[in-house]
Coordinates of C-alpha atoms in Angstrom, one line a residue:
Chain A
M2 CA -3.9 21.3 -36.5
A3 CA -6.6 20.3 -38.9
K4 CA -9.4 18.0 -37.9
L5 CA -10.0 14.9 -39.9
D6 CA -12.3 16.5 -42.5
P7 CA -13.0 15.7 -46.1
Q8 CA -11.1 18.9 -47.1
E9 CA -7.9 17.6 -45.5
P10 CA -5.2 17.0 -48.1
V11 CA -4.7 13.4 -49.2
F12 CA -1.1 13.4 -48.1
S13 CA -2.0 14.3 -44.5
R14 CA -4.8 11.7 -44.3
L15 CA -2.6 9.0 -45.8
S16 CA 0.1 9.6 -43.2
Y17 CA -2.5 9.5 -40.5
W18 CA -3.7 6.1 -41.6
L19 CA -0.1 4.8 -42.0
V20 CA 0.5 5.7 -38.3
I21 CA -2.7 4.0 -37.3
A22 CA -1.4 0.8 -39.0
L23 CA 2.0 1.3 -37.3
S24 CA 0.3 1.7 -33.9
L25 CA -1.3 -1.7 -34.5
C26 CA 2.2 -3.2 -35.1
W27 CA 3.2 -1.6 -31.7
L28 CA 0.3 -3.4 -30.0
I29 CA 0.6 -6.8 -31.5
P30 CA 3.6 -8.1 -29.3
L31 CA 1.8 -6.9 -26.2
F32 CA -1.5 -8.8 -27.0
W33 CA 0.5 -11.8 -28.1
V34 CA 2.3 -12.0 -24.8
L35 CA -1.0 -11.5 -22.9
G36 CA -2.6 -14.3 -24.8
L37 CA 0.4 -16.7 -24.3
S38 CA 0.3 -16.1 -20.5
F39 CA -3.1 -17.7 -20.4
K40 CA -2.1 -20.9 -22.2
P41 CA -1.2 -24.2 -20.6
N42 CA 2.6 -24.8 -21.1
E43 CA 2.1 -28.3 -22.4
E44 CA 0.0 -27.1 -25.3
L45 CA 2.4 -24.3 -26.2
S46 CA 5.1 -26.9 -26.7
Y47 CA 3.3 -28.0 -29.8
G48 CA 3.7 -24.4 -31.2
L49 CA 2.8 -20.9 -30.2
G50 CA 0.0 -20.8 -32.8
T51 CA -2.2 -22.6 -30.3
V52 CA -2.6 -19.2 -28.6
F53 CA -5.6 -18.5 -30.9
R54 CA -7.8 -21.3 -29.6
A55 CA -9.0 -22.6 -26.2
P56 CA -8.2 -24.0 -23.7
Y57 CA -7.0 -21.0 -21.6
T58 CA -5.9 -21.2 -18.0
L59 CA -4.9 -19.2 -15.0
D60 CA -2.4 -21.8 -13.9
N61 CA 0.7 -19.8 -14.9
Y62 CA -0.4 -17.0 -12.7
S63 CA -1.1 -19.2 -9.7
D64 CA 2.2 -21.0 -10.2
L65 CA 3.9 -17.6 -10.3
I66 CA 2.4 -16.4 -7.0
R67 CA 3.0 -19.7 -5.3
S68 CA 6.6 -20.6 -6.3
S69 CA 8.5 -17.5 -7.3
Q70 CA 10.1 -14.6 -5.4
L71 CA 8.3 -12.1 -7.5
G72 CA 6.5 -10.7 -4.6
R73 CA 9.7 -10.0 -2.8
W74 CA 11.3 -8.4 -5.9
I75 CA 8.3 -6.2 -6.4
L76 CA 8.5 -5.1 -2.7
N77 CA 12.2 -4.3 -3.2
S78 CA 11.5 -2.3 -6.4
V79 CA 8.7 -0.4 -4.6
V80 CA 10.8 0.5 -1.6
V81 CA 13.9 1.5 -3.6
S82 CA 11.9 3.6 -6.2
I83 CA 9.8 5.4 -3.6
I84 CA 12.6 6.2 -1.2
Q85 CA 14.8 7.3 -4.1
T86 CA 12.1 9.5 -5.5
V87 CA 11.4 11.2 -2.2
L88 CA 15.0 11.8 -1.4
V89 CA 15.8 13.2 -4.9
L90 CA 12.8 15.6 -4.7
I91 CA 13.9 16.9 -1.3
I92 CA 17.6 17.2 -2.1
C93 CA 17.2 18.7 -5.6
S94 CA 14.4 21.1 -4.6
I95 CA 16.6 22.6 -1.8
A96 CA 19.7 22.8 -3.9
G97 CA 17.8 24.0 -7.0
Y98 CA 16.3 26.9 -4.9
G99 CA 19.8 27.7 -3.5
F100 CA 21.3 28.0 -7.0
A101 CA 18.3 29.8 -8.4
R102 CA 17.5 32.4 -5.7
L103 CA 20.2 32.8 -3.1
E104 CA 23.4 34.8 -3.4
F105 CA 26.5 33.3 -2.0
P106 CA 30.2 33.4 -2.8
G107 CA 31.1 31.1 -5.7
R108 CA 27.6 30.4 -6.7
R109 CA 28.0 30.7 -10.5
A110 CA 31.2 28.6 -10.6
L111 CA 29.6 25.9 -8.4
F112 CA 26.6 25.7 -10.7
V113 CA 28.7 25.3 -13.8
F114 CA 30.7 22.6 -11.9
V115 CA 27.4 20.8 -11.2
L116 CA 26.2 21.1 -14.8
I117 CA 29.4 19.3 -16.0
G118 CA 28.0 16.3 -14.2
L119 CA 25.1 16.1 -16.7
A120 CA 27.7 14.9 -19.3
I121 CA 29.1 12.1 -17.1
P122 CA 27.5 8.8 -18.1
R123 CA 26.9 6.3 -15.3
Q124 CA 29.0 3.7 -17.1
A125 CA 32.1 5.9 -16.8
I126 CA 32.0 5.7 -13.0
I127 CA 30.4 2.3 -12.3
I128 CA 33.7 0.4 -11.8
P129 CA 35.1 2.7 -9.1
L130 CA 31.6 3.2 -7.6
H131 CA 31.4 -0.6 -7.2
A132 CA 34.8 -0.7 -5.5
M133 CA 33.7 2.1 -3.1
F134 CA 30.6 0.3 -2.1
V135 CA 32.5 -2.9 -1.5
D136 CA 34.7 -1.0 1.0
L137 CA 31.7 0.5 2.7
D138 CA 29.9 -2.9 2.7
L139 CA 26.9 -1.4 1.0
H140 CA 26.1 -4.0 -1.7
N141 CA 23.0 -6.0 -1.3
T142 CA 21.3 -3.3 0.8
Y143 CA 18.6 -0.7 -0.1
T144 CA 21.1 2.0 0.7
G145 CA 23.5 0.6 -1.8
L146 CA 20.8 0.5 -4.5
I147 CA 19.5 4.1 -3.8
L148 CA 22.7 6.1 -3.0
P149 CA 24.4 6.3 -6.4
H150 CA 21.3 8.1 -7.9
L151 CA 21.3 10.8 -5.3
G152 CA 24.4 12.5 -6.8
T153 CA 23.0 13.0 -10.3
P154 CA 22.6 16.7 -11.2
F155 CA 19.6 16.4 -13.5
G156 CA 17.1 17.2 -10.8
V157 CA 19.0 20.2 -9.5
F158 CA 19.2 21.6 -13.0
L159 CA 15.4 21.0 -13.5
M160 CA 14.4 22.6 -10.2
A161 CA 16.8 25.5 -10.5
S162 CA 15.5 26.5 -13.9
Y163 CA 11.9 26.2 -12.6
F164 CA 12.5 28.4 -9.5
R165 CA 14.4 30.9 -11.7
A166 CA 11.2 31.3 -13.8
L167 CA 8.9 32.0 -10.9
P168 CA 8.0 35.7 -10.2
R169 CA 10.2 37.2 -7.5
E170 CA 7.5 39.6 -6.0
L171 CA 5.9 37.1 -3.6
E172 CA 9.3 36.1 -2.1
E173 CA 10.4 39.7 -1.8
A174 CA 7.2 40.6 0.2
A175 CA 8.0 37.9 2.6
A176 CA 11.6 38.9 2.9
L177 CA 10.5 42.4 4.0
D178 CA 8.4 40.7 6.8
N179 CA 11.7 39.4 8.1
A180 CA 10.9 35.8 7.2
S181 CA 14.0 33.6 7.0
R182 CA 15.2 32.2 3.6
W183 CA 14.3 28.7 4.8
K184 CA 10.7 29.8 5.7
I185 CA 10.3 31.6 2.4
F186 CA 11.4 28.5 0.6
L187 CA 9.1 26.2 2.5
T188 CA 6.0 28.4 2.5
I189 CA 6.2 30.3 -0.8
A190 CA 8.5 28.8 -3.4
L191 CA 8.0 25.1 -2.7
P192 CA 4.2 25.1 -3.0
L193 CA 4.6 26.9 -6.3
S194 CA 7.0 24.3 -7.7
V195 CA 4.6 21.4 -7.6
P196 CA 4.5 21.0 -11.5
A197 CA 8.3 20.7 -11.6
Q198 CA 8.1 18.3 -8.6
I199 CA 5.7 16.1 -10.5
T200 CA 8.0 16.1 -13.6
L201 CA 11.1 15.2 -11.5
A202 CA 9.1 12.6 -9.5
I203 CA 8.0 10.8 -12.7
F204 CA 11.5 10.8 -14.2
T205 CA 13.1 9.6 -11.0
F206 CA 10.6 6.9 -10.4
L207 CA 10.8 5.5 -13.9
D208 CA 14.6 5.6 -13.8
A209 CA 14.7 3.8 -10.4
W210 CA 12.1 1.2 -11.4
N211 CA 13.7 0.4 -14.7
D212 CA 17.4 0.6 -13.7
Y213 CA 19.3 -2.4 -14.9
L214 CA 23.0 -2.0 -14.8
W215 CA 23.6 -0.9 -11.2
P216 CA 21.2 -3.4 -9.4
L217 CA 22.7 -6.1 -11.6
I218 CA 26.1 -5.3 -10.1
S219 CA 25.1 -4.3 -6.6
A220 CA 22.2 -6.7 -5.7
T221 CA 23.7 -10.2 -6.1
R222 CA 21.6 -12.0 -3.6
P223 CA 18.2 -13.1 -4.9
E224 CA 16.3 -11.7 -1.9
M225 CA 17.8 -8.3 -2.7
Y226 CA 17.0 -8.4 -6.5
T227 CA 14.8 -5.6 -7.8
L228 CA 12.0 -6.7 -10.1
T229 CA 14.1 -5.8 -13.2
I230 CA 17.0 -8.0 -12.1
G231 CA 14.9 -10.8 -10.8
L232 CA 13.1 -11.1 -14.2
A233 CA 16.5 -11.0 -15.9
A234 CA 17.7 -13.9 -13.8
T235 CA 14.8 -16.1 -14.8
Q236 CA 15.2 -15.6 -18.5
T237 CA 18.9 -16.5 -18.9
N238 CA 18.0 -20.1 -19.9
F239 CA 14.9 -19.2 -21.9
D240 CA 14.6 -22.3 -24.0
Q241 CA 14.7 -24.9 -21.2
S242 CA 12.9 -22.9 -18.6
E243 CA 9.6 -23.5 -16.9
G244 CA 7.7 -22.9 -20.1
I245 CA 6.7 -20.0 -22.3
G246 CA 3.3 -19.5 -20.7
Y247 CA 4.9 -19.2 -17.3
L248 CA 7.5 -16.7 -18.5
M249 CA 4.8 -14.6 -20.3
A250 CA 2.8 -14.5 -17.1
Q251 CA 5.9 -13.1 -15.4
A252 CA 6.2 -10.4 -18.1
V253 CA 2.5 -9.5 -17.7
F254 CA 2.7 -9.5 -13.9
A255 CA 5.7 -7.3 -14.0
G256 CA 4.7 -5.0 -16.8
L257 CA 1.0 -4.5 -16.2
P258 CA 1.3 -2.4 -12.9
M259 CA 3.5 0.1 -14.7
L260 CA 1.2 0.3 -17.7
I261 CA -1.8 0.8 -15.5
L262 CA 0.0 3.5 -13.5
Y263 CA 1.0 5.1 -16.8
L264 CA -2.5 5.1 -18.1
I265 CA -3.7 6.7 -14.9
F266 CA -1.0 9.4 -14.9
Q267 CA -0.5 9.6 -18.7
K268 CA -1.4 13.3 -18.8
Y269 CA 1.4 14.1 -16.4
V270 CA 3.9 11.7 -17.8
L271 CA 3.5 13.0 -21.4
R272 CA 3.6 16.6 -20.2
A273 CA 6.7 15.9 -18.2
V274 CA 8.5 14.4 -21.2
A275 CA 7.5 17.1 -23.6
G276 CA 8.3 19.9 -21.0
A277 CA 11.7 18.5 -20.2
G278 CA 12.7 18.8 -23.8
G279 CA 11.7 22.4 -24.0
R280 CA 14.4 23.5 -21.6
Chain B
M24 CA 19.5 40.6 -0.6
T25 CA 22.5 42.9 -0.7
T26 CA 20.5 45.8 0.7
L27 CA 19.3 43.6 3.5
V28 CA 22.9 42.6 4.3
G29 CA 23.8 46.3 4.4
V30 CA 21.0 47.2 6.8
D31 CA 21.7 44.2 9.1
A32 CA 25.4 45.0 9.3
A33 CA 24.7 48.4 10.6
R34 CA 22.8 47.1 13.6
G35 CA 25.5 45.8 15.7
R36 CA 26.9 42.4 16.4
R37 CA 23.7 40.3 16.6
A38 CA 22.5 41.7 13.3
A39 CA 26.0 41.2 11.9
R40 CA 25.8 37.6 12.6
A41 CA 22.5 37.4 10.9
G42 CA 24.1 39.2 7.9
W43 CA 26.9 36.6 7.9
W44 CA 24.3 34.0 7.9
S45 CA 22.3 35.4 5.0
R46 CA 25.5 35.7 3.0
W47 CA 26.3 32.0 3.4
A48 CA 22.7 30.6 3.7
G49 CA 22.7 29.8 0.1
L50 CA 25.7 27.5 0.5
A51 CA 23.8 25.7 3.2
F52 CA 21.0 25.1 0.7
V53 CA 23.2 23.5 -1.9
A54 CA 25.7 21.8 0.5
P55 CA 23.8 18.5 0.9
F56 CA 23.6 18.0 -2.8
L57 CA 27.2 19.1 -3.3
V58 CA 28.5 16.6 -0.8
L59 CA 26.6 13.7 -2.6
Y60 CA 27.7 15.0 -6.0
L61 CA 31.4 15.1 -5.0
W62 CA 31.2 11.8 -3.2
L63 CA 29.2 9.8 -5.8
M64 CA 30.0 11.4 -9.1
I65 CA 33.3 13.4 -9.1
Y66 CA 35.3 11.2 -6.8
P67 CA 34.4 8.0 -8.7
L68 CA 35.1 9.8 -12.0
V69 CA 38.6 10.8 -10.8
S70 CA 39.4 7.5 -9.2
G71 CA 38.2 5.8 -12.4
V72 CA 40.8 7.7 -14.4
I73 CA 43.5 6.7 -11.9
M74 CA 42.3 3.1 -11.9
S75 CA 42.6 3.0 -15.7
F76 CA 46.4 3.3 -15.2
Q77 CA 46.5 0.4 -12.8
Y78 CA 46.5 -3.3 -13.0
K79 CA 43.7 -4.1 -10.6
D80 CA 42.4 -7.5 -10.0
L81 CA 39.3 -7.4 -7.9
L82 CA 39.4 -11.1 -6.9
S83 CA 42.9 -11.2 -5.6
G84 CA 42.8 -7.6 -4.5
T85 CA 46.2 -6.8 -6.1
S86 CA 46.8 -3.4 -7.7
E87 CA 49.8 -1.7 -9.2
F88 CA 50.6 1.2 -11.4
V89 CA 51.1 0.2 -15.0
G90 CA 51.0 3.4 -17.0
F91 CA 49.2 3.1 -20.4
W92 CA 49.4 -0.7 -20.3
N93 CA 45.6 -1.1 -20.1
Y94 CA 45.1 1.3 -23.0
E95 CA 47.7 -0.4 -25.1
D96 CA 46.1 -3.8 -24.4
L97 CA 42.7 -2.5 -25.3
S98 CA 44.0 -1.2 -28.7
I99 CA 44.9 -4.7 -29.7
D100 CA 42.0 -6.5 -28.1
P101 CA 39.9 -7.7 -31.0
I102 CA 36.8 -8.2 -28.8
F103 CA 37.1 -4.5 -27.6
I104 CA 37.6 -3.1 -31.1
G105 CA 34.7 -5.3 -32.2
S106 CA 32.5 -3.9 -29.5
I107 CA 33.3 -0.3 -30.6
F108 CA 32.2 -1.1 -34.1
N109 CA 29.1 -3.0 -32.9
T110 CA 28.2 0.0 -30.8
L111 CA 28.7 2.4 -33.7
R112 CA 26.7 0.2 -36.0
F113 CA 23.9 0.1 -33.4
V114 CA 24.0 3.9 -33.1
I115 CA 23.8 4.2 -36.9
L116 CA 20.9 1.7 -37.0
T117 CA 18.8 3.4 -34.3
V118 CA 19.4 7.1 -34.2
P119 CA 18.2 7.9 -37.8
A120 CA 15.2 5.6 -37.1
F121 CA 14.4 7.6 -33.9
V122 CA 14.7 10.9 -35.7
V123 CA 12.9 10.1 -38.9
L124 CA 10.2 7.8 -37.5
G125 CA 9.7 9.9 -34.4
L126 CA 9.2 13.0 -36.5
L127 CA 6.8 11.2 -38.9
I128 CA 4.7 9.9 -36.1
A129 CA 4.7 13.3 -34.4
L130 CA 3.6 15.0 -37.7
A131 CA 0.7 12.6 -38.1
L132 CA -0.4 12.8 -34.5
N133 CA -0.1 16.6 -34.1
R134 CA -3.9 17.2 -34.2
P135 CA -6.4 17.7 -31.4
T136 CA -8.4 14.5 -32.1
R137 CA -9.2 11.8 -29.6
G138 CA -7.7 9.2 -31.9
A139 CA -4.4 11.0 -32.0
A140 CA -4.3 11.3 -28.2
I141 CA -4.9 7.6 -27.9
M142 CA -2.1 6.8 -30.3
R143 CA 0.3 9.2 -28.6
T144 CA -0.3 7.3 -25.3
L145 CA 0.2 4.0 -27.2
F146 CA 3.5 4.8 -28.8
F147 CA 4.9 6.1 -25.5
G148 CA 3.6 3.1 -23.6
P149 CA 6.5 0.6 -24.0
H150 CA 8.8 3.3 -22.6
V151 CA 7.5 2.7 -19.1
L152 CA 8.4 -1.0 -19.2
S153 CA 11.7 -2.1 -17.8
V154 CA 14.3 -3.6 -20.2
T155 CA 13.7 -7.1 -18.8
V156 CA 10.0 -7.1 -19.6
V157 CA 10.7 -5.8 -23.1
T158 CA 13.2 -8.5 -23.7
L159 CA 10.9 -11.2 -22.3
I160 CA 8.3 -10.0 -24.8
W161 CA 10.6 -9.9 -27.8
K162 CA 12.4 -13.1 -27.0
T163 CA 9.1 -14.9 -27.7
V164 CA 8.6 -12.8 -30.8
Y165 CA 12.0 -13.8 -32.1
L166 CA 11.9 -17.4 -30.8
P167 CA 13.5 -19.7 -33.4
N168 CA 10.9 -21.8 -35.3
V169 CA 7.9 -21.1 -33.2
G170 CA 8.1 -17.3 -32.5
M171 CA 6.0 -14.8 -34.3
I172 CA 8.7 -13.8 -36.8
D173 CA 9.6 -17.3 -37.7
A174 CA 6.0 -18.5 -37.9
G175 CA 5.4 -15.6 -40.3
S176 CA 8.4 -16.3 -42.4
T177 CA 7.6 -20.0 -42.6
A178 CA 4.1 -19.2 -43.7
L179 CA 5.6 -17.1 -46.5
G180 CA 7.7 -20.0 -47.6
L181 CA 11.0 -18.4 -46.4
G182 CA 11.6 -21.0 -43.7
P183 CA 12.6 -20.0 -40.1
L184 CA 14.9 -17.0 -39.9
S185 CA 16.1 -17.5 -36.3
I186 CA 17.0 -13.8 -36.4
L187 CA 18.8 -13.6 -33.1
L188 CA 21.1 -16.4 -34.0
N189 CA 22.0 -14.9 -37.4
P190 CA 25.2 -12.8 -37.2
D191 CA 24.0 -10.6 -40.1
W192 CA 20.7 -9.7 -38.5
A193 CA 21.0 -10.1 -34.7
L194 CA 22.1 -6.5 -34.1
A195 CA 19.3 -5.1 -36.4
A196 CA 16.8 -7.2 -34.4
V197 CA 18.0 -5.6 -31.2
A198 CA 17.8 -2.2 -32.8
L199 CA 14.2 -2.9 -33.8
V200 CA 13.3 -3.8 -30.2
T201 CA 15.0 -0.6 -29.0
V202 CA 12.9 1.5 -31.5
W203 CA 9.7 -0.2 -30.3
W204 CA 10.7 0.3 -26.7
S205 CA 11.6 4.0 -26.8
I206 CA 10.2 5.7 -29.9
G207 CA 7.9 7.6 -27.5
L208 CA 10.6 9.9 -26.3
P209 CA 11.6 11.5 -29.7
M210 CA 7.9 11.5 -30.6
M211 CA 6.9 13.6 -27.6
L212 CA 9.9 15.9 -28.0
F213 CA 8.9 16.6 -31.6
L214 CA 5.3 17.1 -30.7
A215 CA 6.3 19.6 -28.1
A216 CA 8.4 21.5 -30.8
L217 CA 5.6 21.3 -33.4
Q218 CA 3.2 22.9 -30.9
Q219 CA 5.5 25.9 -30.8
V220 CA 5.4 26.6 -34.5
P221 CA 3.1 29.6 -35.0
Q222 CA 0.0 28.7 -36.9
D223 CA -0.2 31.8 -39.1
I224 CA 2.8 30.7 -41.1
Y225 CA 0.9 27.7 -42.2
E226 CA -2.2 29.7 -43.0
A227 CA -0.2 31.9 -45.3
A228 CA 1.4 28.9 -47.0
R229 CA -2.0 27.3 -47.5
L230 CA -3.3 30.4 -49.1
D231 CA -0.4 30.2 -51.5
S232 CA -1.6 26.7 -52.1
A233 CA 1.8 25.3 -51.4
S234 CA 2.0 21.5 -51.5
P235 CA 2.1 19.7 -48.1
L236 CA 5.5 18.3 -48.9
R237 CA 6.8 21.8 -49.7
I238 CA 5.3 23.1 -46.5
L239 CA 6.9 20.3 -44.5
W240 CA 10.3 21.0 -46.1
T241 CA 10.3 24.8 -46.2
I242 CA 8.4 25.7 -43.0
T243 CA 8.0 22.8 -40.6
I244 CA 11.5 21.3 -40.6
P245 CA 13.4 24.6 -40.4
S246 CA 11.1 25.7 -37.5
I247 CA 11.9 22.7 -35.5
S248 CA 15.6 22.2 -36.6
K249 CA 16.8 22.9 -33.0
M250 CA 14.7 20.1 -31.7
I251 CA 15.9 17.7 -34.4
V252 CA 19.5 18.4 -33.3
L253 CA 18.6 18.0 -29.7
V254 CA 16.8 14.6 -30.3
A255 CA 19.7 13.4 -32.4
V256 CA 22.2 14.3 -29.6
I257 CA 20.1 12.8 -26.9
E258 CA 19.6 9.6 -28.8
V259 CA 23.3 9.3 -29.7
V260 CA 24.2 9.6 -26.1
L261 CA 21.6 7.1 -25.0
Q262 CA 22.2 4.5 -27.7
F263 CA 26.0 4.6 -27.1
Q264 CA 25.2 3.2 -23.7
V265 CA 23.2 0.2 -25.0
F266 CA 23.5 -2.7 -22.6
G267 CA 20.4 -4.3 -21.2
Q268 CA 18.8 -5.4 -24.5
V269 CA 22.0 -7.0 -25.9
N270 CA 22.9 -8.6 -22.6
L271 CA 19.4 -10.2 -22.3
L272 CA 18.5 -10.9 -25.9
T273 CA 21.8 -12.2 -27.4
G274 CA 24.4 -12.1 -24.6
G275 CA 26.8 -10.5 -27.1
G276 CA 26.5 -13.2 -29.7
P277 CA 26.2 -14.7 -32.2
N278 CA 29.9 -14.6 -33.0
N279 CA 30.4 -11.4 -30.9
T280 CA 28.4 -9.4 -33.4
T281 CA 26.2 -7.7 -30.8
R282 CA 28.6 -7.1 -27.9
S283 CA 28.4 -3.4 -27.1
M284 CA 31.0 -1.3 -25.3
V285 CA 29.1 -1.2 -22.0
M286 CA 28.7 -4.9 -22.2
F287 CA 32.4 -5.3 -22.6
I288 CA 33.0 -3.0 -19.6
Y289 CA 30.5 -5.1 -17.6
Q290 CA 32.1 -8.4 -18.5
A291 CA 35.7 -7.2 -18.0
G292 CA 34.9 -5.6 -14.6
F293 CA 32.3 -7.9 -13.1
Q294 CA 32.9 -11.3 -14.7
Q295 CA 36.7 -11.3 -15.2
W296 CA 37.2 -8.8 -12.3
Q297 CA 39.8 -6.8 -14.2
A298 CA 38.8 -3.4 -12.8
G299 CA 41.7 -1.4 -14.3
Y300 CA 41.1 -2.8 -17.8
A301 CA 37.3 -2.1 -17.5
A302 CA 38.0 1.4 -16.1
A303 CA 40.2 2.1 -19.1
A304 CA 37.5 0.9 -21.5
S305 CA 35.0 3.2 -19.7
Q306 CA 37.3 6.2 -20.3
I307 CA 37.3 5.4 -24.0
L308 CA 33.5 5.1 -24.1
F309 CA 33.2 8.4 -22.3
A310 CA 35.6 10.1 -24.7
I311 CA 33.8 8.7 -27.8
M312 CA 30.5 9.9 -26.5
L313 CA 31.7 13.4 -25.8
V314 CA 33.3 13.6 -29.3
A315 CA 30.1 12.2 -31.0
A316 CA 27.8 14.6 -29.2
G317 CA 30.1 17.5 -29.8
L318 CA 30.6 16.7 -33.4
Q319 CA 26.9 16.6 -34.0
F320 CA 26.4 19.9 -32.3
W321 CA 29.1 21.4 -34.5
V322 CA 27.9 19.9 -37.8
S323 CA 24.3 20.9 -37.2
R324 CA 25.1 24.4 -36.1
K325 CA 27.1 25.3 -39.2
P326 CA 24.2 25.5 -41.8
A327 CA 22.0 27.4 -39.3
E328 CA 24.6 30.2 -39.0
S329 CA 25.5 30.6 -42.6

């Protein structure tokens, strides 16, 4: 954990500068797209190199707001992601506490049975899941977009291991006061689990917001598209579409809110990712 | 808990009911999740296996039991066999890059400076973007003739590469996008592991004036070997499921060189509506993923034990 000081070995300093160079490579596509989104489409048809000189314009963004369904798609994504996150937090916290702290017949076997689910990839069940939702008439609904994610065991696993690591003393004191298990959970364990809740919320929200395969199959009507699927639909005929500038404005419009949210919550996001690996 | 049950039981019927409740209360806590899990994971998993032995056309609604017919058909379907090899190639292209590059970046950024913090944020940044935003960005980078890559190669006198249209390079181009998109995950996992390595080992090595490369090889890498395995397994499992990038960047082409297994399943199931055929292909994907992850665990565990 050496600071950048003159004593630092050449090797270490060299690798640091290499990574700085690499990080610039990571940034270039983002800035390039940002630049293109402010260029008139007619001028870009002469070549994308024109991005380095004026004129710049906001027309692409005003076209976007006027003519596309982007607003609707963002609304769909927000509704689906937030409801899904809240439901996953509730269901997984309760179940995680049950597995971690309560004794009941068959607990151990059931927990192993749930852990097996961690190894089931979504692709392995997507065909029958689609058929089930056809029978239930759930496609092209918010319920249809949210439900499949509520059965995944990752959150239960995360919450159970967090609750298990909490000290038991507080809960035992409350149990002696004849508080019910439910009350103990709500008033003592749940408030203590906020860090794990934040981790689970970040993972669930990112997963919901960026999900591609399931909404692609389930939401087939344009007014039910999530942002991810809506953007996919507009880029299928990339070459003869409305113009590069317009498409890049879409990319910025769709990507920037997430990047801003990420920059605000980066401390929590990075801690969540690093912490989840430690388990 | 058990003592409470004993005391309660001794207090007559009302208390006995409370004892019964406390014995089963835990099940009430986990029941809502279990119902969802059985309904939305286990039931589809089982019915997917059954479906893979059926001829099931989703458009006409017909279905009949056909035994191993779907599997036999898959074994001679050149597009499916091709998709297995494409997926394997993709895993071989991306997973070592994630492990090696992720570790190198983590090593360089494992320091408490502001610059390192900014770069950690930067490298993880693309990970929060959805696959469609990522492919929009990279489609313009790869755009034939006028994109960033082709403009560069033309300026160097190589002429336009049209990389996504080139059967030899298209999959590698998709792999590059994937590394750009999600290098942040392995980087953060490695950083977390590096933080756990006790600092006094390093001090001792430095006093012995061991070279940095030697320290890296004999101290750092062995101390985080568990995380290296974990990252490799996570990435194998993730990259076997590659779909969005190929579907959006190349659509499986050129010449079927980028069609992945999940893309094959998607097309068989939801474009040709052959549910039984697609379900059989998903079972094979599932099996290959389990074997790959298991194999990796087994291989990496051997040297650690001996």
